[in-house]
Coordinates of C-alpha atoms and ligand atoms in Angstrom, one line a residue:
M1 CA 62.6 104.5 106.6
P2 CA 63.8 108.0 107.6
N3 CA 61.9 109.7 110.4
T4 CA 59.8 112.8 110.3
S5 CA 62.7 115.2 110.9
N6 CA 63.9 114.4 107.4
Y7 CA 61.0 116.2 105.8
K8 CA 61.4 119.9 106.8
L9 CA 59.5 122.6 105.0
N10 CA 61.3 126.0 104.6
A11 CA 61.1 127.8 107.9
A12 CA 59.1 130.5 106.2
I13 CA 56.2 128.2 105.4
A14 CA 56.5 125.6 108.1
N15 CA 53.7 127.2 110.1
S16 CA 51.5 127.8 107.1
K17 CA 48.1 126.3 107.0
Y18 CA 46.0 124.6 104.3
T19 CA 44.7 128.1 103.4
D20 CA 48.1 128.9 102.1
L21 CA 47.8 126.2 99.4
L22 CA 45.8 126.3 96.2
P23 CA 43.0 127.0 95.7
Y24 CA 43.1 129.6 98.4
K25 CA 46.5 131.1 97.5
D26 CA 48.9 131.0 94.6
G27 CA 52.6 130.7 95.2
S28 CA 55.3 128.3 95.9
T29 CA 53.9 126.8 99.1
T30 CA 51.8 124.3 97.2
N31 CA 54.8 123.1 95.3
E32 CA 56.9 122.7 98.4
F33 CA 54.3 121.0 100.4
L34 CA 53.5 118.5 97.6
Q35 CA 57.3 118.0 97.0
R36 CA 57.8 117.0 100.6
I37 CA 55.0 114.5 100.4
V38 CA 56.5 113.0 97.2
D39 CA 59.9 112.8 99.0
I40 CA 58.1 110.7 101.7
L41 CA 56.5 108.5 99.1
L42 CA 59.8 107.9 97.2
D43 CA 61.6 107.1 100.5
F44 CA 58.9 104.5 101.3
V45 CA 59.3 103.0 97.8
K46 CA 63.1 102.7 98.3
A47 CA 62.7 101.2 101.8
T48 CA 60.1 98.8 100.5
N49 CA 62.7 97.5 98.0
D50 CA 65.6 97.4 100.5
R51 CA 66.1 93.9 101.9
K52 CA 68.0 95.4 104.9
E53 CA 64.8 97.3 105.9
K54 CA 62.2 95.7 108.1
I55 CA 58.8 94.8 106.7
L56 CA 57.1 96.3 109.7
D57 CA 57.7 97.9 113.1
F58 CA 55.1 96.0 115.1
H59 CA 53.3 97.5 118.1
H60 CA 50.2 96.3 119.9
P61 CA 47.2 98.6 119.2
E62 CA 47.3 100.3 122.7
E63 CA 51.0 100.9 122.3
M64 CA 50.6 102.1 118.7
Q65 CA 47.9 104.6 119.8
N66 CA 50.5 106.1 122.2
L67 CA 53.0 106.5 119.4
L68 CA 50.6 108.3 117.1
D69 CA 48.7 111.6 117.3
L70 CA 45.4 110.6 115.7
K71 CA 43.0 113.0 117.1
V72 CA 40.9 115.2 114.9
P73 CA 41.6 118.8 116.1
E74 CA 39.3 121.7 116.8
K75 CA 41.7 124.0 114.8
G76 CA 43.7 122.7 111.8
V77 CA 47.3 121.8 112.2
T78 CA 50.2 123.4 110.2
L79 CA 51.5 122.1 106.9
Q80 CA 54.7 120.9 108.6
Q81 CA 52.6 118.8 111.0
L82 CA 50.7 117.3 108.0
V83 CA 54.0 116.4 106.4
N84 CA 55.1 114.8 109.7
D85 CA 51.8 113.0 109.9
C86 CA 52.3 111.5 106.4
A87 CA 55.9 110.4 107.3
T88 CA 54.7 108.8 110.6
T89 CA 51.9 107.0 108.8
L90 CA 54.3 105.3 106.4
K91 CA 56.9 104.7 109.2
Y92 CA 54.4 102.3 110.9
Q93 CA 52.8 100.9 107.7
V94 CA 53.5 97.3 106.8
K95 CA 55.6 97.2 103.6
T96 CA 53.5 94.9 101.5
G97 CA 55.8 95.3 98.6
H98 CA 58.9 94.1 100.5
P99 CA 60.5 91.0 99.0
H100 CA 60.0 89.2 102.3
F101 CA 56.3 89.9 102.6
F102 CA 54.6 86.6 101.6
N103 CA 51.5 87.1 103.6
Q104 CA 48.6 87.9 101.3
L105 CA 47.4 87.1 97.8
S106 CA 48.2 90.8 96.9
C107 CA 51.9 91.4 97.5
G108 CA 54.3 93.7 95.7
L109 CA 54.5 97.3 94.7
D110 CA 54.3 97.7 90.9
L111 CA 55.7 101.1 90.3
V112 CA 53.9 101.7 87.0
S113 CA 50.6 100.8 88.5
M114 CA 51.5 103.0 91.5
A115 CA 52.2 105.9 89.1
G116 CA 48.8 105.3 87.6
E117 CA 47.2 105.4 91.1
W118 CA 48.9 108.7 91.8
L119 CA 47.5 110.1 88.5
T120 CA 44.1 108.7 89.4
A121 CA 44.1 110.4 92.7
T122 CA 45.0 113.7 91.1
A123 CA 42.3 113.4 88.5
N124 CA 39.9 112.6 91.3
T125 CA 36.9 111.7 89.1
N126 CA 34.0 109.4 89.4
M127 CA 33.5 106.5 86.9
F128 CA 29.8 106.7 86.6
T129 CA 29.6 108.8 83.4
Y130 CA 31.6 109.5 80.2
E131 CA 30.7 113.1 80.9
I132 CA 33.3 113.4 83.7
A133 CA 35.7 110.5 82.9
P134 CA 35.9 110.3 79.1
V135 CA 39.4 108.9 78.8
F136 CA 39.1 106.5 81.7
I137 CA 35.7 105.1 80.5
L138 CA 37.3 104.4 77.0
M139 CA 40.3 102.7 78.7
E140 CA 37.9 100.6 80.7
T141 CA 36.1 99.5 77.5
V142 CA 39.4 98.6 75.8
V143 CA 40.9 96.7 78.7
M144 CA 37.7 94.9 79.6
T145 CA 37.3 93.8 76.0
H146 CA 40.9 92.6 75.9
M147 CA 40.4 90.6 79.1
R148 CA 37.2 89.0 77.7
E149 CA 39.1 88.0 74.5
I150 CA 41.7 86.3 76.7
I151 CA 38.9 84.4 78.5
G152 CA 37.6 83.1 75.2
C153 CA 37.1 84.0 71.6
N154 CA 33.3 83.8 72.1
W155 CA 33.4 86.5 74.8
K156 CA 34.4 89.5 72.8
N157 CA 30.9 90.9 72.5
G158 CA 30.1 90.3 76.2
D159 CA 30.2 92.9 79.0
S160 CA 32.4 93.6 82.0
I161 CA 32.8 96.0 84.8
L162 CA 35.3 96.8 87.5
A163 CA 34.0 96.2 90.9
P164 CA 35.1 97.0 94.5
G165 CA 36.7 93.7 95.2
G166 CA 36.3 90.0 94.2
S167 CA 33.4 89.5 96.6
I168 CA 31.3 92.2 94.9
S169 CA 32.3 90.8 91.5
N170 CA 30.9 87.4 92.6
L171 CA 27.8 89.2 93.8
Y172 CA 27.4 90.8 90.3
A173 CA 27.5 87.3 88.8
F174 CA 24.9 86.0 91.2
L175 CA 22.6 89.0 90.4
A176 CA 23.0 88.6 86.7
A177 CA 22.3 84.8 86.9
R178 CA 19.1 85.4 88.9
H179 CA 18.1 88.2 86.6
K180 CA 18.6 85.9 83.5
M181 CA 16.4 83.2 85.0
F182 CA 13.8 85.5 86.7
P183 CA 13.8 88.8 84.7
N184 CA 10.8 90.1 86.7
Y185 CA 12.6 89.8 90.0
K186 CA 13.9 93.3 89.6
E187 CA 10.5 94.9 89.6
K188 CA 8.3 92.3 91.4
G189 CA 10.8 90.9 94.0
I190 CA 10.8 87.6 95.7
A191 CA 7.2 86.7 94.9
T192 CA 8.2 86.0 91.3
I193 CA 10.2 82.9 92.4
Q194 CA 7.9 80.0 93.1
G195 CA 10.3 77.8 95.0
Q196 CA 13.6 77.8 96.9
L197 CA 16.6 79.0 94.9
V198 CA 19.7 77.0 95.6
M199 CA 23.3 77.6 94.6
F200 CA 26.5 75.5 94.7
T201 CA 30.1 76.1 95.4
S202 CA 33.0 74.0 96.7
D203 CA 33.8 73.7 100.4
Q204 CA 37.1 75.4 99.6
S205 CA 35.6 78.4 97.8
H206 CA 35.8 82.0 99.0
Y207 CA 33.3 82.9 101.7
S208 CA 31.8 85.7 99.5
V209 CA 29.9 83.0 97.5
K210 CA 28.1 82.0 100.7
S211 CA 27.6 85.7 101.5
C212 CA 25.7 86.1 98.2
A213 CA 23.1 83.6 99.5
S214 CA 22.8 85.6 102.7
V215 CA 22.7 89.0 101.1
C216 CA 20.3 88.0 98.3
G217 CA 17.7 86.3 100.4
L218 CA 18.4 82.6 99.8
G219 CA 19.9 82.1 103.2
T220 CA 23.2 80.4 103.7
D221 CA 21.6 77.0 104.1
N222 CA 20.8 77.2 100.4
C223 CA 24.3 77.8 99.3
L224 CA 25.4 74.1 99.2
M225 CA 29.1 73.4 99.9
V226 CA 30.2 70.7 97.4
P227 CA 32.9 68.4 98.9
S228 CA 36.3 68.7 97.5
D229 CA 39.0 66.1 96.9
V230 CA 42.3 65.8 98.8
N231 CA 43.8 68.5 96.5
G232 CA 41.0 70.9 97.3
R233 CA 39.2 70.6 93.9
M234 CA 35.4 70.3 93.7
I235 CA 34.2 66.7 93.1
P236 CA 31.9 67.0 90.1
S237 CA 29.9 63.8 91.0
E238 CA 29.2 65.3 94.4
L239 CA 27.9 68.4 92.7
E240 CA 25.6 66.4 90.5
K241 CA 24.3 64.4 93.5
L242 CA 23.4 67.6 95.4
I243 CA 21.7 69.1 92.3
V244 CA 19.6 66.0 91.9
E245 CA 18.7 65.8 95.6
R246 CA 17.6 69.4 95.7
K247 CA 15.6 69.1 92.5
A248 CA 13.8 66.1 94.0
K249 CA 12.8 68.4 96.9
G250 CA 11.3 70.8 94.4
H251 CA 14.0 73.4 94.9
I252 CA 15.4 75.5 92.0
P253 CA 19.1 75.0 91.5
F254 CA 20.3 77.9 89.4
F255 CA 23.9 78.8 90.1
V256 CA 27.2 77.0 90.3
C257 CA 30.5 78.8 91.4
C258 CA 33.6 77.0 90.2
T259 CA 36.8 78.3 91.9
S260 CA 39.9 78.8 89.8
G261 CA 42.5 79.3 92.5
T262 CA 41.2 78.7 96.0
T263 CA 42.3 81.2 98.6
V264 CA 44.2 78.8 100.9
L265 CA 45.4 75.9 98.7
G266 CA 45.3 77.6 95.3
S267 CA 43.3 74.7 93.8
F268 CA 41.5 74.7 90.5
D269 CA 38.0 73.1 90.2
P270 CA 37.7 71.0 87.0
I271 CA 35.7 73.6 84.9
N272 CA 34.9 71.3 81.9
E273 CA 33.4 68.6 84.0
I274 CA 31.4 71.1 86.0
A275 CA 30.3 72.9 82.8
D276 CA 28.9 69.6 81.5
I277 CA 26.8 69.3 84.6
C278 CA 25.6 72.9 84.4
E279 CA 24.6 72.4 80.8
T280 CA 22.7 69.2 81.6
Y281 CA 20.7 70.9 84.4
G282 CA 20.5 74.4 82.9
L283 CA 22.5 76.1 85.6
W284 CA 24.5 79.3 85.4
L285 CA 28.2 78.7 85.6
H286 CA 30.3 81.3 87.3
V287 CA 34.1 80.9 87.5
D288 CA 35.6 82.7 90.5
A289 CA 39.1 83.3 89.1
A290 CA 39.8 86.3 91.3
W291 CA 43.0 84.6 92.4
G292 CA 43.9 82.3 89.5
G293 CA 42.7 84.5 86.7
G294 CA 46.2 85.9 86.1
L295 CA 47.3 82.5 84.8
L296 CA 45.0 83.0 81.8
L297 CA 47.9 85.1 80.5
S298 CA 50.3 82.2 80.6
K299 CA 50.4 79.7 77.8
K300 CA 52.4 77.4 80.0
Y301 CA 50.2 77.5 83.1
R302 CA 46.7 78.3 81.8
H303 CA 46.0 74.7 80.9
P304 CA 44.8 72.5 82.4
R305 CA 44.0 74.8 85.3
L306 CA 41.6 77.1 83.5
S307 CA 40.6 74.8 80.6
G308 CA 36.9 75.3 79.9
V309 CA 36.7 78.8 81.4
E310 CA 35.2 80.0 78.1
R311 CA 32.2 77.8 78.8
A312 CA 31.3 79.9 81.8
H313 CA 28.6 82.6 81.9
S314 CA 30.6 84.9 84.1
V315 CA 34.2 85.1 85.4
T316 CA 35.6 87.1 88.3
W317 CA 39.3 88.0 87.7
N318 CA 41.3 90.3 90.0
P319 CA 44.3 92.0 88.5
H320 CA 45.3 93.3 91.9
K321 CA 46.3 89.8 92.9
L322 CA 48.6 87.8 90.7
Q323 CA 49.1 90.6 88.2
G324 CA 50.2 93.0 90.9
A325 CA 47.9 95.9 89.9
L326 CA 47.6 98.2 92.9
L327 CA 44.7 97.7 95.2
Q328 CA 42.1 97.5 94.3
C329 CA 41.4 96.2 90.8
S330 CA 38.7 93.6 90.5
T331 CA 36.8 92.7 87.3
I332 CA 33.7 90.7 86.5
H333 CA 33.0 89.6 83.0
F334 CA 29.9 88.3 81.3
K335 CA 29.6 86.3 78.0
E336 CA 26.2 87.9 77.3
N337 CA 26.0 91.6 76.7
G338 CA 23.1 93.6 78.2
L339 CA 22.5 91.6 81.3
L340 CA 24.4 93.9 83.7
L341 CA 22.5 96.9 82.5
S342 CA 19.1 95.3 82.4
C343 CA 19.7 93.8 85.8
N344 CA 21.1 96.8 87.7
S345 CA 20.0 99.9 85.8
M346 CA 17.9 102.4 87.8
S347 CA 18.1 105.1 85.1
A348 CA 18.6 107.8 87.7
D349 CA 17.6 110.8 85.6
Y350 CA 19.9 113.3 87.4
L351 CA 22.9 111.3 86.3
F352 CA 22.1 109.0 83.3
M353 CA 20.0 111.4 81.2
Q354 CA 18.9 109.8 78.0
D355 CA 19.2 113.0 75.9
K356 CA 23.0 113.7 76.4
L357 CA 25.1 114.9 73.5
Y358 CA 27.1 111.7 73.3
D359 CA 26.4 108.0 73.0
I360 CA 25.0 107.1 76.5
Q361 CA 26.1 103.5 76.4
Y362 CA 29.4 104.9 77.7
D363 CA 27.7 106.0 80.9
T364 CA 28.7 102.7 82.5
G365 CA 27.7 103.7 86.0
D366 CA 24.1 102.6 85.4
K367 CA 25.3 99.0 85.1
V368 CA 26.2 98.8 88.8
I369 CA 24.5 98.7 92.1
Q370 CA 26.7 101.4 93.6
C371 CA 26.5 105.0 92.5
G372 CA 30.0 106.4 93.0
R373 CA 32.6 104.3 91.3
H374 CA 36.4 104.6 92.0
N375 CA 38.7 104.8 89.0
D376 CA 40.4 101.4 89.1
I377 CA 41.2 101.2 85.4
F378 CA 44.0 103.7 84.8
K379 CA 46.6 101.9 87.0
L380 CA 45.8 98.6 85.2
W381 CA 45.7 100.2 81.7
L382 CA 49.1 101.9 82.4
Q383 CA 50.6 98.7 83.7
W384 CA 49.3 96.7 80.7
R385 CA 50.8 99.4 78.4
A386 CA 54.2 99.0 80.1
K387 CA 54.2 95.2 80.2
G388 CA 52.1 94.2 77.2
D389 CA 50.6 90.7 77.2
E390 CA 54.2 89.4 76.9
G391 CA 55.4 91.1 80.1
F392 CA 52.4 89.8 82.0
E393 CA 53.0 86.3 80.7
K394 CA 56.6 86.5 81.8
H395 CA 55.5 87.7 85.2
M396 CA 53.1 84.8 85.6
D397 CA 55.7 82.2 84.6
R398 CA 58.3 83.7 86.9
L399 CA 55.9 83.6 89.9
M400 CA 55.1 79.9 89.2
E401 CA 58.8 79.1 88.7
L402 CA 59.7 80.7 92.0
S403 CA 56.9 78.7 93.7
E404 CA 58.3 75.5 92.1
Y405 CA 61.8 76.6 93.5
M406 CA 60.3 76.9 97.0
V407 CA 58.7 73.5 96.8
K408 CA 62.1 72.0 95.7
R409 CA 63.9 73.8 98.6
I410 CA 61.3 72.5 101.1
K411 CA 61.7 68.9 99.8
E412 CA 65.5 69.3 100.2
Q413 CA 65.0 70.0 103.9
P414 CA 62.5 67.3 105.1
D415 CA 63.8 67.5 108.6
K416 CA 62.7 71.2 108.9
F417 CA 59.7 71.4 106.5
Y418 CA 56.7 69.3 105.6
L419 CA 55.1 70.0 102.3
I420 CA 51.3 69.4 102.6
M421 CA 50.6 69.0 98.9
E422 CA 52.0 69.7 95.5
P423 CA 50.7 73.2 94.7
E424 CA 48.8 74.0 91.5
M425 CA 49.6 77.7 91.9
V426 CA 51.8 80.0 94.0
N427 CA 50.2 79.0 97.3
V428 CA 52.7 76.7 99.0
S429 CA 51.2 75.0 102.1
F430 CA 53.6 73.5 104.6
W431 CA 54.5 73.0 108.3
Y432 CA 57.7 74.2 109.8
I433 CA 59.2 71.5 112.1
P434 CA 61.2 72.7 115.1
T435 CA 64.1 70.7 116.4
R436 CA 62.2 68.8 119.1
L437 CA 59.6 67.4 116.6
R438 CA 62.1 66.4 113.9
K439 CA 62.4 62.8 115.0
M440 CA 58.7 62.3 115.7
P441 CA 56.8 60.2 113.1
H442 CA 54.3 62.3 111.0
T443 CA 51.0 61.4 112.7
S444 CA 48.0 63.5 113.6
A445 CA 49.6 64.1 117.0
R446 CA 52.6 65.7 115.3
E447 CA 50.3 67.7 113.0
A448 CA 48.5 69.0 116.1
E449 CA 51.9 70.1 117.6
L450 CA 53.0 71.7 114.4
G451 CA 49.7 73.5 114.2
K452 CA 50.3 75.0 117.7
I453 CA 53.7 76.3 116.5
C454 CA 52.3 78.4 113.6
P455 CA 50.9 81.4 115.7
I456 CA 53.9 81.5 117.9
L457 CA 56.3 81.5 114.9
K458 CA 54.2 84.1 113.1
A459 CA 54.3 86.3 116.2
R460 CA 58.1 86.0 116.3
M461 CA 58.2 87.0 112.6
M462 CA 56.1 90.1 113.2
E463 CA 58.0 91.1 116.3
S464 CA 61.3 90.7 114.5
G465 CA 59.8 92.5 111.5
T466 CA 61.9 90.4 109.1
L467 CA 59.3 88.1 107.5
M468 CA 55.5 87.7 107.0
V469 CA 53.9 84.4 106.0
G470 CA 50.3 83.6 106.6
Y471 CA 48.9 80.6 108.4
Q472 CA 45.4 79.1 109.0
P473 CA 43.7 75.9 109.7
D474 CA 41.4 74.2 107.2
D475 CA 38.7 71.5 107.5
R476 CA 41.3 68.7 107.2
R477 CA 44.2 69.9 109.3
P478 CA 45.2 72.2 112.1
N479 CA 47.1 75.5 111.5
F480 CA 49.7 75.4 108.6
F481 CA 51.6 78.0 106.7
R482 CA 50.4 79.2 103.4
N483 CA 53.2 81.1 101.5
I484 CA 52.3 83.3 98.6
I485 CA 54.7 84.4 95.9
S486 CA 52.8 87.1 93.9
S487 CA 55.4 89.9 94.0
A488 CA 57.8 90.7 91.2
A489 CA 60.3 91.7 93.9
V490 CA 60.9 88.1 95.0
K491 CA 64.0 86.2 94.0
E492 CA 65.3 82.7 94.7
S493 CA 67.5 84.2 97.4
D494 CA 64.4 85.6 99.1
V495 CA 62.9 82.1 99.2
D496 CA 66.1 80.8 100.7
F497 CA 66.0 83.7 103.2
L498 CA 62.4 82.9 104.1
L499 CA 63.1 79.2 104.9
A500 CA 66.3 80.1 106.8
E501 CA 64.6 82.8 108.8
M502 CA 61.7 80.6 109.8
D503 CA 64.3 78.1 111.1
R504 CA 66.2 80.9 112.9
L505 CA 63.1 82.2 114.6
G506 CA 61.5 78.8 115.2
H507 CA 64.0 76.1 115.8
N508 CA 63.6 76.2 119.6
L509 CA 59.8 76.1 119.7
Ligands
LIG1 N1 40.3 86.9 99.2 C1 41.0 88.1 99.7 C2 42.4 87.8 99.8 C3 42.8 87.1 101.1 C4 44.3 86.9 101.2 O1 45.1 87.7 100.9 O2 44.7 85.8 101.7

């Protein structure tokens, strides 16, 4: 990444201030200033895609503070300083689109989606009313309908909304489920529920499900963690047992969250078996496919992972994960239309006037609990236009094939790597084995040692700036690596690099 001296404004305008730009002044200063910013962005894009570039230039926070001038000044700085500030910001930013960044569920830098985000920023509108976002609101309607049709043929007439992240999408599902069962809750509050509401999710599910219980007044003790099997999938018989136990106590089971793609292991709960239980006991079934939802686009990988998803009442699906839409882009879908509005509408009459000149069902902002709503649709719509369903399907299949390749390469090097389980998705869980532990039998004592290696090896990755792979413990094992391939930039040679680089950095640990 070139340094700040590469982005010089003409000497004549270098000391100009914001007041020399539009809307204060006409003239070429605006063009030149924005052109330099675009130069910085394009160089970052190139560096992100250059395997010779580092992923990050790591500094500890106190050291980083000394490298940066972050203070908010009394008097505004020059345009040249603003250009330098932008260059410096990206110089120290982690390149999450680099082919050797395997650290998060959201990796990659999809350039069409990025172009969409640039346009979105320039349009700078709010998604609460058709009045100020007509094209974007219609795009949202079209893309959300398309996504529902992919979930199931009986979903077309349902409803959907883009939300600020998967956690809030899950919260929308919870709110709609409670509203469906207790429609008076909205006006009368907690007193309308005569008993303790309880909800169920697997012990591998995303923490946001438990957070719903806290935020919505159930208390986390009433979000029951259903045990999962060795592959991280919810055990349906355990779910049923917990439902029966709670009913016997006079509690009101009402909501089951089934995870399609758990964050750490990438496991898929058996939706059909869970849907049968939900139907028997009259519970709302939510599928949290924030992570695994992208596989709905693949004929090859959709089944059996997401079989039965059409039986759910609601589905969270984050295109900013597997599909590579720019952050953030999270969707929540409902089979039943009207619930979102009746649950969340406050009919604020300064915004959602009932006597507007157009059909007010397009004022989608009244369906959500927030007021201002970021435009997250354009980047997804543009990306979908570019790829079509076919392009997304190819992307999903490619990510899965690369993950299969990684598993194969790990199995070919059993002295150096230990595969924890056969993955269902692009999460590959494994231990790296340094030289001194290679002859040791694989016992819990060795797992404990391998767990201690993870943070040290991760630190070496970050300090060298060449690789980023995440690690974490879970309830069955100490720290282990979780590798994610969700970037279109990754090739087989990058997987080979990743394994070789871990060995280079870690063999002597
Ligand atoms: N559930 C948010 C994503 C976390 C991750 O990237 O690992």
